[in-house]
Short mmCIF file of C-alpha atoms in Angstrom, two decimals:
data_model
loop_
_atom_site.label_atom_id
_atom_site.label_comp_id
_atom_site.label_asym_id
_atom_site.label_seq_id
_atom_site.Cartn_x
_atom_site.Cartn_y
_atom_site.Cartn_z
CA MET A 102 -40.01 -1.30 -18.89
CA ASN A 103 -36.47 -2.29 -19.61
CA GLU A 104 -34.39 -0.59 -16.93
CA SER A 105 -31.07 -0.29 -18.64
CA GLN A 106 -28.42 -2.67 -17.30
CA SER A 107 -25.95 0.20 -17.14
CA GLU A 108 -27.99 2.19 -14.61
CA SER A 109 -25.10 3.04 -12.32
CA GLU A 110 -22.18 4.28 -14.35
CA LEU A 111 -23.51 7.81 -14.94
CA ASP A 112 -24.10 6.88 -18.56
CA TRP A 113 -27.87 6.65 -18.76
CA VAL A 114 -30.69 9.15 -19.21
CA LEU A 115 -33.63 9.61 -16.87
CA VAL A 116 -36.79 10.80 -18.66
CA LEU A 117 -39.63 12.47 -16.74
CA ALA A 118 -42.52 13.07 -19.12
CA PRO A 119 -45.85 12.30 -17.47
CA PHE A 120 -48.03 13.55 -20.34
CA ARG A 121 -49.72 10.65 -22.13
CA ARG A 122 -47.07 8.31 -23.56
CA ASP A 123 -44.39 10.94 -24.14
CA ALA A 124 -41.88 9.24 -21.84
CA ASP A 125 -42.26 5.82 -23.45
CA TYR A 126 -42.05 7.36 -26.89
CA ILE A 127 -38.84 9.23 -26.07
CA ALA A 128 -37.37 6.18 -24.31
CA ALA A 129 -38.08 3.85 -27.22
CA PHE A 130 -36.47 6.28 -29.62
CA LEU A 131 -33.35 6.72 -27.46
CA ARG A 132 -32.96 2.97 -27.07
CA GLU A 133 -32.97 2.69 -30.86
CA GLN A 134 -30.02 5.10 -30.76
CA LYS A 135 -28.27 2.86 -28.17
CA ILE A 136 -28.63 5.44 -25.42
CA GLY A 137 -29.38 3.87 -22.02
CA VAL A 138 -32.64 5.26 -20.74
CA VAL A 139 -35.17 4.94 -17.92
CA ALA A 140 -38.64 6.50 -18.22
CA ALA A 141 -39.78 7.12 -14.66
CA LYS A 142 -43.17 7.82 -13.16
CA VAL A 143 -43.02 11.16 -11.40
CA ASP A 144 -44.85 10.13 -8.26
CA ASP A 145 -43.53 6.78 -7.04
CA ASP A 146 -40.02 5.78 -8.11
CA LEU A 147 -38.24 9.06 -8.75
CA SER A 148 -36.00 9.06 -5.66
CA HIS A 149 -35.06 5.45 -6.30
CA HIS A 150 -33.89 6.33 -9.82
CA LEU A 151 -32.05 9.45 -8.72
CA VAL A 152 -30.03 7.41 -6.22
CA SER A 153 -28.71 5.39 -9.18
CA ASP A 154 -27.11 8.56 -10.60
CA PRO A 155 -28.44 9.36 -14.08
CA ALA A 156 -25.95 11.10 -16.38
CA ILE A 157 -28.66 13.40 -17.74
CA ILE A 158 -32.22 14.21 -16.70
CA VAL A 159 -34.79 15.00 -19.40
CA VAL A 160 -37.89 16.65 -18.04
CA THR A 161 -41.02 18.10 -19.70
CA ASN A 162 -42.76 21.15 -18.26
CA GLU A 163 -45.80 19.16 -17.05
CA ALA A 164 -43.42 17.19 -14.81
CA LEU A 165 -42.24 20.29 -12.98
CA ASP A 166 -44.59 20.08 -10.00
CA PRO A 167 -43.20 21.31 -6.64
CA ASN A 168 -42.64 17.77 -5.36
CA THR A 169 -40.56 16.73 -8.39
CA VAL A 170 -38.59 19.98 -8.37
CA ALA A 171 -37.82 19.39 -4.67
CA LYS A 172 -36.73 15.78 -5.19
CA ILE A 173 -34.36 16.78 -8.00
CA ALA A 174 -33.08 19.69 -5.88
CA GLU A 175 -32.28 17.24 -3.10
CA HIS A 176 -30.45 14.97 -5.54
CA LEU A 177 -28.42 17.93 -6.88
CA SER A 178 -27.47 19.03 -3.37
CA THR A 179 -25.76 15.68 -2.74
CA GLN A 180 -23.60 15.87 -5.89
CA PRO A 181 -19.83 15.98 -5.41
CA ASP A 182 -17.79 18.97 -6.63
CA TRP A 183 -16.82 17.43 -9.95
CA SER A 184 -20.43 16.64 -10.95
CA GLU A 185 -22.59 19.09 -12.88
CA VAL A 186 -25.82 17.34 -13.88
CA PRO A 187 -27.18 18.40 -17.29
CA ILE A 188 -30.98 18.80 -17.15
CA ILE A 189 -32.80 19.11 -20.46
CA ILE A 190 -36.15 20.85 -20.10
CA LEU A 191 -38.66 20.37 -22.91
CA LEU A 192 -41.13 23.27 -22.98
CA GLU A 193 -44.32 24.01 -24.89
CA ARG A 194 -44.00 26.96 -27.22
CA SER A 195 -46.50 28.85 -25.06
CA ALA A 196 -44.66 28.20 -21.76
CA PRO A 197 -43.27 31.27 -19.92
CA LEU A 198 -39.57 30.52 -20.48
CA ALA A 199 -38.13 33.41 -18.45
CA ALA A 200 -40.20 32.60 -15.36
CA ILE A 201 -39.46 28.87 -15.54
CA ARG A 202 -35.76 29.52 -16.06
CA SER A 203 -35.43 31.81 -13.07
CA ARG A 204 -37.44 29.44 -10.84
CA LEU A 205 -35.32 26.41 -11.80
CA GLN A 206 -32.02 28.29 -11.57
CA SER A 207 -32.78 29.16 -7.96
CA SER A 208 -34.13 25.67 -7.12
CA TRP A 209 -31.36 23.71 -8.83
CA PRO A 210 -28.03 25.41 -8.27
CA GLY A 211 -25.06 23.49 -9.65
CA SER A 212 -26.93 21.99 -12.60
CA ARG A 213 -26.65 22.74 -16.32
CA LEU A 214 -30.08 23.80 -17.57
CA LEU A 215 -30.73 23.30 -21.30
CA PHE A 216 -34.09 24.49 -22.62
CA HIS A 217 -35.64 23.17 -25.82
CA MET A 218 -38.99 23.85 -27.47
CA ARG A 219 -41.35 21.01 -28.20
CA PRO A 220 -41.79 19.25 -30.41
CA ILE A 221 -38.04 18.64 -30.47
CA ALA A 222 -36.70 17.00 -33.61
CA PRO A 223 -35.47 13.48 -32.71
CA LEU A 224 -32.08 14.14 -34.25
CA GLU A 225 -31.68 17.32 -32.19
CA LEU A 226 -32.54 15.45 -28.97
CA VAL A 227 -30.02 12.72 -29.77
CA ASN A 228 -27.31 15.30 -30.50
CA VAL A 229 -27.96 17.12 -27.23
CA LEU A 230 -27.88 13.87 -25.26
CA GLN A 231 -24.74 12.56 -26.98
CA SER A 232 -22.79 15.73 -26.36
CA ASN A 233 -23.93 15.85 -22.72
CA LEU A 234 -23.06 12.17 -22.19
CA LEU A 235 -19.59 13.10 -23.39
CA VAL A 236 -19.52 15.99 -20.88
CA ARG A 237 -20.40 13.52 -18.13
CA LEU A 238 -17.74 11.07 -19.28
CA ARG A 239 -15.15 13.87 -19.01
CA GLN A 240 -16.42 14.77 -15.54
CA ARG A 241 -15.99 11.13 -14.48
CA GLN A 242 -12.47 11.09 -15.88
CA VAL A 243 -11.66 14.21 -13.87
CA ARG A 244 -13.07 12.51 -10.76
CA ASP A 245 -10.96 9.38 -11.41
CA ALA A 246 -7.84 11.48 -11.96
CA PHE A 247 -8.42 13.31 -8.66
CA GLU A 248 -8.91 9.99 -6.89
CA ARG A 249 -5.74 8.53 -8.42
CA GLU A 250 -3.78 11.60 -7.45
CA ARG A 251 -5.05 11.36 -3.87
CA GLU A 252 -4.04 7.69 -3.69
CA LEU A 253 -0.62 8.43 -5.17
CA ARG A 254 -0.03 11.22 -2.66
CA LEU A 255 -0.91 8.90 0.23
CA GLU A 256 1.29 6.15 -1.18
CA LEU A 257 4.15 8.60 -1.75
CA ASN A 258 3.91 9.83 1.82
CA HIS A 259 3.93 6.23 3.05
CA ARG A 260 6.96 5.29 0.94
CA VAL A 261 8.95 8.38 1.89
CA LYS A 262 8.32 7.69 5.58
CA ASN A 263 9.41 4.07 5.12
CA ILE A 264 12.56 5.07 3.29
CA LEU A 265 13.45 7.65 5.95
CA ALA A 266 12.85 5.04 8.66
CA SER A 267 15.09 2.57 6.78
CA VAL A 268 17.84 5.16 6.33
CA THR A 269 17.65 6.10 10.03
CA SER A 270 17.95 2.44 11.00
CA ILE A 271 20.84 1.86 8.61
CA PHE A 272 22.62 4.85 10.12
CA GLN A 273 22.07 3.69 13.71
CA MET A 274 23.22 0.16 12.90
CA THR A 275 26.24 1.34 10.92
CA ARG A 276 27.30 3.69 13.70
CA ARG A 277 27.32 0.85 16.23
CA GLY A 278 29.80 -1.20 14.20
CA ALA A 279 32.07 1.55 12.90
CA ALA A 280 35.43 2.08 14.60
CA THR A 281 36.16 5.47 13.01
CA VAL A 282 34.19 8.28 11.40
CA ASP A 283 35.76 7.37 8.06
CA ASP A 284 34.54 3.78 8.41
CA LEU A 285 31.10 5.07 9.31
CA ALA A 286 30.99 7.37 6.27
CA ARG A 287 32.21 4.67 3.87
CA GLU A 288 29.94 1.90 5.13
CA PHE A 289 26.90 4.15 5.40
CA THR A 290 27.41 5.45 1.86
CA GLY A 291 27.89 1.90 0.54
CA ARG A 292 24.57 0.84 2.08
CA LEU A 293 22.71 3.88 0.75
CA VAL A 294 24.14 3.29 -2.73
CA ALA A 295 22.94 -0.33 -2.59
CA LEU A 296 19.48 0.86 -1.50
CA SER A 297 19.43 3.54 -4.18
CA ASN A 298 20.51 1.13 -6.95
CA VAL A 299 17.78 -1.35 -6.17
CA HIS A 300 15.25 1.48 -5.93
CA THR A 301 16.25 2.69 -9.41
CA ALA A 302 16.06 -0.84 -10.81
CA VAL A 303 12.58 -1.41 -9.34
CA PHE A 304 11.39 1.97 -10.60
CA GLU A 305 12.68 1.25 -14.11
CA ALA A 306 10.96 -2.13 -14.02
CA GLY A 307 7.60 -0.44 -13.43
CA GLY A 308 7.56 -0.06 -9.66
CA GLU A 309 6.00 -3.23 -8.27
CA GLU A 310 8.14 -6.18 -9.31
CA ILE A 311 11.65 -6.85 -10.49
CA SER A 312 13.62 -9.66 -12.09
CA LEU A 313 15.78 -11.51 -9.56
CA LEU A 314 18.50 -11.97 -12.17
CA SER A 315 18.74 -8.19 -12.66
CA ILE A 316 18.93 -7.64 -8.87
CA VAL A 317 21.81 -10.11 -8.55
CA SER A 318 23.78 -8.86 -11.55
CA LEU A 319 23.30 -5.24 -10.46
CA THR A 320 24.57 -5.95 -6.96
CA VAL A 321 27.61 -7.98 -7.93
CA ALA A 322 28.48 -5.99 -11.09
CA PRO A 323 31.21 -3.88 -9.42
CA TYR A 324 33.15 -7.10 -8.59
CA ASN A 325 32.88 -8.59 -12.05
CA SER A 326 34.36 -5.73 -14.04
CA ASN A 327 37.73 -5.38 -15.82
CA GLY A 328 37.70 -8.98 -16.99
CA LEU A 329 37.44 -10.30 -13.44
CA ASN A 330 34.77 -12.76 -12.45
CA ARG A 331 34.88 -12.86 -8.67
CA ILE A 332 31.20 -13.56 -8.04
CA ASP A 333 29.67 -16.26 -10.19
CA PHE A 334 25.88 -16.53 -10.19
CA ASN A 335 23.24 -18.71 -11.75
CA GLY A 336 19.58 -19.50 -11.31
CA PRO A 337 16.26 -19.14 -13.09
CA ASP A 338 14.98 -15.62 -13.63
CA LEU A 339 11.96 -14.81 -11.45
CA ALA A 340 9.75 -11.77 -11.05
CA VAL A 341 9.93 -10.95 -7.32
CA THR A 342 8.04 -8.29 -5.39
CA ARG A 343 9.53 -4.87 -4.73
CA GLU A 344 10.01 -5.68 -1.03
CA ALA A 345 11.63 -9.07 -1.73
CA GLY A 346 13.90 -7.57 -4.39
CA THR A 347 15.02 -4.80 -2.04
CA MET A 348 15.76 -7.21 0.82
CA LEU A 349 17.65 -9.65 -1.42
CA ALA A 350 19.74 -6.81 -2.89
CA LEU A 351 20.64 -5.51 0.58
CA CYS A 352 21.50 -9.06 1.73
CA LEU A 353 23.80 -9.56 -1.27
CA HIS A 354 25.40 -6.19 -0.53
CA GLU A 355 26.08 -7.20 3.10
CA LEU A 356 27.38 -10.66 2.16
CA THR A 357 29.66 -9.08 -0.45
CA THR A 358 30.92 -6.46 2.01
CA ASN A 359 31.71 -9.15 4.58
CA ALA A 360 33.45 -11.28 1.94
CA ILE A 361 35.64 -8.31 1.01
CA LYS A 362 36.48 -7.53 4.65
CA TYR A 363 36.93 -11.00 6.12
CA GLY A 364 36.12 -13.65 3.51
CA ALA A 365 37.03 -14.98 0.10
CA LEU A 366 37.05 -11.60 -1.65
CA SER A 367 39.79 -10.35 0.68
CA LEU A 368 42.27 -12.42 -1.36
CA ALA A 369 43.00 -12.02 -5.07
CA ASP A 370 42.07 -15.64 -5.91
CA GLY A 371 39.02 -15.94 -3.68
CA LYS A 372 35.66 -16.57 -5.32
CA VAL A 373 31.98 -16.54 -4.51
CA LYS A 374 29.20 -18.58 -6.06
CA VAL A 375 25.60 -17.48 -5.74
CA SER A 376 22.98 -19.96 -6.93
CA TRP A 377 19.27 -20.22 -6.51
CA THR A 378 16.59 -22.73 -7.54
CA ILE A 379 12.86 -23.25 -7.53
CA ALA A 380 11.79 -26.83 -6.86
CA GLY A 381 8.45 -28.63 -6.59
CA SER A 382 5.33 -27.87 -8.56
CA ASN A 383 2.55 -27.80 -5.96
CA GLU A 384 4.02 -25.39 -3.46
CA PRO A 385 7.36 -24.47 -5.01
CA VAL A 386 10.28 -23.93 -2.66
CA PHE A 387 12.83 -21.21 -3.36
CA SER A 388 16.36 -21.75 -2.12
CA ILE A 389 19.43 -19.58 -2.42
CA ASP A 390 23.06 -20.38 -1.53
CA TRP A 391 26.07 -18.14 -1.10
CA THR A 392 29.31 -20.15 -1.12
CA GLU A 393 32.81 -18.68 -0.72
CA SER A 394 35.99 -20.52 -1.74
CA ASP A 395 39.75 -20.00 -2.03
CA GLY A 396 39.71 -17.38 0.68
CA PRO A 397 41.80 -16.99 3.84
CA PRO A 398 41.44 -19.48 6.73
CA VAL A 399 37.87 -19.22 7.96
CA ARG A 400 37.31 -18.02 11.51
CA GLN A 401 34.02 -17.84 13.32
CA PRO A 402 33.61 -14.14 14.23
CA THR A 403 33.43 -13.39 17.95
CA ARG A 404 30.72 -10.81 17.48
CA GLN A 405 27.87 -10.69 15.01
CA GLY A 406 28.15 -7.54 12.88
CA TYR A 407 25.34 -5.54 11.39
CA GLY A 408 25.63 -7.22 7.97
CA THR A 409 25.26 -10.72 9.37
CA ARG A 410 22.38 -9.68 11.60
CA TYR A 411 20.61 -8.00 8.71
CA VAL A 412 21.00 -11.05 6.45
CA ARG A 413 19.68 -13.32 9.20
CA SER A 414 16.66 -11.09 9.93
CA ALA A 415 15.84 -10.24 6.33
CA LEU A 416 16.06 -13.78 4.96
CA GLY A 417 14.17 -15.03 8.03
CA SER A 418 11.35 -12.54 7.46
CA LEU A 419 11.32 -13.07 3.72
CA LEU A 420 11.28 -16.88 3.69
CA GLY A 421 9.75 -17.65 7.09
CA THR A 422 12.82 -19.59 8.31
CA ALA A 423 16.17 -18.22 9.44
CA PRO A 424 19.07 -18.91 7.06
CA THR A 425 21.88 -21.32 7.89
CA MET A 426 25.33 -19.75 8.13
CA THR A 427 28.31 -22.09 8.16
CA PHE A 428 31.92 -21.11 8.76
CA ALA A 429 33.23 -24.17 6.91
CA ALA A 430 36.97 -24.71 6.44
CA SER A 431 36.55 -24.35 2.66
CA GLY A 432 34.77 -21.02 3.00
CA PHE A 433 31.79 -19.23 4.50
CA GLN A 434 28.36 -20.44 3.37
CA CYS A 435 24.90 -18.99 3.77
CA SER A 436 21.80 -20.92 2.69
CA ALA A 437 18.15 -20.05 2.93
CA LYS A 438 14.95 -21.60 1.68
CA GLY A 439 11.23 -21.11 1.97
CA PRO A 440 7.95 -21.04 0.04
CA ALA A 441 8.51 -19.29 -3.31
CA SER A 442 5.06 -17.70 -2.94
CA ARG A 443 6.52 -15.41 -0.26
CA LEU A 444 8.70 -13.54 -2.74
CA ILE A 445 7.32 -14.13 -6.21
CA ALA A 446 5.17 -11.39 -7.72
CA TYR A 447 1.75 -12.79 -8.75
CA SER A 448 3.06 -16.32 -7.97
CA LYS A 449 4.49 -16.87 -11.42
CA SER A 450 7.86 -16.72 -13.09
CA VAL A 451 8.90 -14.21 -15.74
CA MET B 58 12.21 -8.57 40.11
CA SER B 59 15.35 -7.22 38.47
CA ASP B 60 15.20 -6.02 34.88
CA ILE B 61 18.68 -7.34 34.06
CA GLY B 62 18.17 -9.67 31.11
CA ALA B 63 14.39 -9.21 31.21
CA ALA B 64 12.79 -10.74 28.12
CA VAL B 65 10.98 -8.48 25.68
CA LEU B 66 9.33 -9.18 22.33
CA VAL B 67 9.62 -6.80 19.37
CA VAL B 68 6.99 -7.14 16.62
CA GLU B 69 7.72 -5.13 13.46
CA ASP B 70 7.48 -6.09 9.78
CA GLU B 71 10.12 -3.64 8.48
CA VAL B 72 13.36 -5.58 8.95
CA LEU B 73 15.64 -2.56 9.21
CA VAL B 74 13.43 -0.77 11.72
CA ARG B 75 13.07 -3.95 13.80
CA LEU B 76 16.77 -4.66 13.76
CA ALA B 77 17.63 -1.16 14.98
CA ILE B 78 15.38 -1.27 18.06
CA VAL B 79 16.28 -4.92 18.78
CA THR B 80 20.00 -4.16 18.88
CA SER B 81 19.41 -1.04 20.99
CA LEU B 82 17.47 -3.12 23.53
CA GLU B 83 20.14 -5.86 23.49
CA ASP B 84 22.82 -3.25 24.13
CA GLU B 85 20.90 -2.35 27.28
CA GLY B 86 21.00 -5.95 28.46
CA PHE B 87 17.50 -7.09 27.54
CA THR B 88 16.88 -10.54 26.08
CA VAL B 89 15.04 -9.78 22.85
CA PHE B 90 12.74 -11.97 20.77
CA GLU B 91 11.75 -10.81 17.29
CA ALA B 92 8.63 -11.37 15.19
CA SER B 93 7.68 -9.90 11.82
CA ASP B 94 3.92 -10.38 12.22
CA ALA B 95 1.22 -11.06 14.81
CA ASP B 96 1.00 -14.81 14.17
CA ALA B 97 4.74 -15.26 14.74
CA ALA B 98 4.46 -13.08 17.88
CA ILE B 99 1.77 -15.33 19.36
CA GLU B 100 3.82 -18.45 18.60
CA ILE B 101 6.76 -16.94 20.49
CA LEU B 102 4.58 -15.87 23.44
CA ASN B 103 3.16 -19.40 23.65
CA VAL B 104 6.66 -20.85 24.04
CA HIS B 105 8.49 -18.12 25.99
CA THR B 106 6.44 -17.42 29.09
CA GLU B 107 9.33 -15.35 30.49
CA ILE B 108 8.49 -12.46 28.12
CA ARG B 109 7.47 -9.45 30.21
CA LEU B 110 6.87 -6.78 27.61
CA MET B 111 5.78 -6.59 23.98
CA PHE B 112 6.77 -3.66 21.74
CA THR B 113 4.62 -3.81 18.60
CA ASP B 114 4.06 -1.82 15.43
CA ILE B 115 0.39 -1.29 14.45
CA ASP B 116 0.65 -1.37 10.67
CA MET B 117 1.59 -4.89 9.68
CA PRO B 118 0.39 -7.32 7.04
CA GLY B 119 -1.16 -10.61 8.12
CA SER B 120 -4.23 -11.78 9.97
CA MET B 121 -3.96 -9.20 12.79
CA ASP B 122 -2.63 -5.68 13.01
CA GLY B 123 -0.73 -4.49 16.10
CA LEU B 124 -3.84 -3.22 17.90
CA LYS B 125 -5.64 -6.56 17.52
CA LEU B 126 -2.45 -8.29 18.63
CA ALA B 127 -2.27 -6.01 21.69
CA ALA B 128 -5.88 -6.86 22.57
CA ALA B 129 -5.17 -10.60 22.17
CA VAL B 130 -2.08 -10.36 24.38
CA ARG B 131 -3.94 -8.35 27.03
CA ASP B 132 -6.57 -11.10 27.02
CA ARG B 133 -4.33 -14.19 27.01
CA TRP B 134 -1.22 -12.94 28.84
CA PRO B 135 -2.46 -10.23 31.23
CA PRO B 136 0.91 -9.67 32.96
CA VAL B 137 2.72 -8.82 29.69
CA LYS B 138 3.21 -5.03 29.41
CA ILE B 139 2.43 -3.48 26.06
CA ILE B 140 3.99 -0.66 24.01
CA VAL B 141 2.41 0.21 20.67
CA THR B 142 3.98 2.29 17.87
CA SER B 143 2.79 3.62 14.52
CA GLY B 144 3.81 5.99 11.76
CA HIS B 145 0.22 6.47 10.58
CA HIS B 146 -2.13 6.36 13.51
CA ASP B 147 -2.02 9.32 15.81
CA LEU B 148 -2.82 7.81 19.18
CA SER B 149 -1.95 8.56 22.78
CA ASP B 150 -1.65 6.40 25.91
CA GLU B 151 -5.18 7.46 26.93
CA VAL B 152 -6.95 6.41 23.74
CA LEU B 153 -5.16 3.09 23.23
CA PRO B 154 -7.76 0.31 23.27
CA VAL B 155 -5.62 -1.61 25.79
CA GLU B 156 -3.65 -0.48 28.81
CA GLY B 157 -0.20 0.41 27.56
CA ARG B 158 2.01 3.13 26.13
CA PHE B 159 2.07 4.65 22.66
CA PHE B 160 5.06 5.96 20.64
CA SER B 161 4.66 7.62 17.25
CA LYS B 162 7.25 6.80 14.59
CA PRO B 163 10.03 7.63 14.25
CA TYR B 164 10.63 7.08 17.95
CA ASP B 165 13.66 8.00 20.04
CA HIS B 166 15.39 4.78 21.07
CA SER B 167 16.56 6.13 24.42
CA ARG B 168 12.99 7.15 25.35
CA VAL B 169 11.67 3.75 24.33
CA ILE B 170 14.36 2.03 26.37
CA SER B 171 13.71 4.06 29.51
CA THR B 172 9.97 3.36 29.19
CA VAL B 173 10.62 -0.36 28.72
CA ARG B 174 12.82 -0.33 31.82
CA GLU B 175 10.15 1.50 33.86
CA MET B 176 7.35 -0.81 32.77
CA VAL B 177 9.34 -3.99 33.35
CA ALA B 178 10.46 -2.77 36.80
CA ALA B 179 6.85 -2.07 37.79
CA VAL B 180 5.90 -5.77 37.61
#
């Protein structure tokens, strides 16, 4: 007997017809109609087949001995909420329909009982099975939708908690460095806006990855408006992960903020160049450089602010090696490099 | 032993969350080492034998989560005190698989700091 290869996806029919060769006859006919089918012996392998979840059970009245009724009842009792197993009962014209119906309804709660008189026209049987296979397909789709919704709710909860934790941390860190309440409000808002912008960009890009070029242009856009070009950037476009994109955007925000407060962007002629590369073909290395020029005389700060600490930690975590920060006479520089595989989505470029 | 400048290790994959607790501990005079996953934490513990306490998140990517890391540390560096934190698992000091303290996220920095101080002083 050809046990259908698809005997698991709730898309096959289990036939229980012990009388003569009824089962084989029905099975052969259904196979001709491309309906997956298993004709089972009532005594030995019924439980084994039920475990494989038939979409529909076809049963003749000779098969309805107490043992078989009990085995099917047990199978029905383990069905999840979304599953309503259609059971097609083929009865002799002389069979006591009312008595059989009431017995099966009490033995098999939660099933869909469909009674047909024998001999059933082949076309009628095929129609009944096709429409019930469709019912089962819809039930599976409902199950999958419930499952997806459950996963999304868990993921949403996880993300919201992470975002709240990030916002709490940003607040605590900003408060430490702020001299006045106004400073605190301005810096905190600036950081939240940067976080919000990158969130929007990732969401619009589909939620899981984002183009590095769009992250950089988004972050520096406010400084390149009105015909000014204060922050020059170039590098190959790459699809980076959501986490990498968020960290890089926040790093650029902090570097920009520092450049405005203390560095090149504090003077009208000061400039910044951001460039990044991918080199090597076997295990490509990503490197990114932030270089300031034409700014005020460079001084090494006495105390490391939040921005600098964040950039150090974030780039260190992202690339596996802490970045190098140089307070060169020509301008502040920050360089970082590490395996490109740590930030690239699906290890390939756009 | 005095706890002035006592060395502690913070293991947390979320950069912002790690940075916040690291700076709070530094403000209190602790010498703080940082790791973003269990493998990096073990490398640091191998080199810096002066570390007296590890504060680790449970939910981290990599070869080991924070509970496995805590078990490994308990095994290899028995004197190192352990604090475990999580935003998902609902644990308590009693049901931690290793001797240590548990904080659920988000945690109050001042409570974490006073616990760190207590645990380090008890050495």
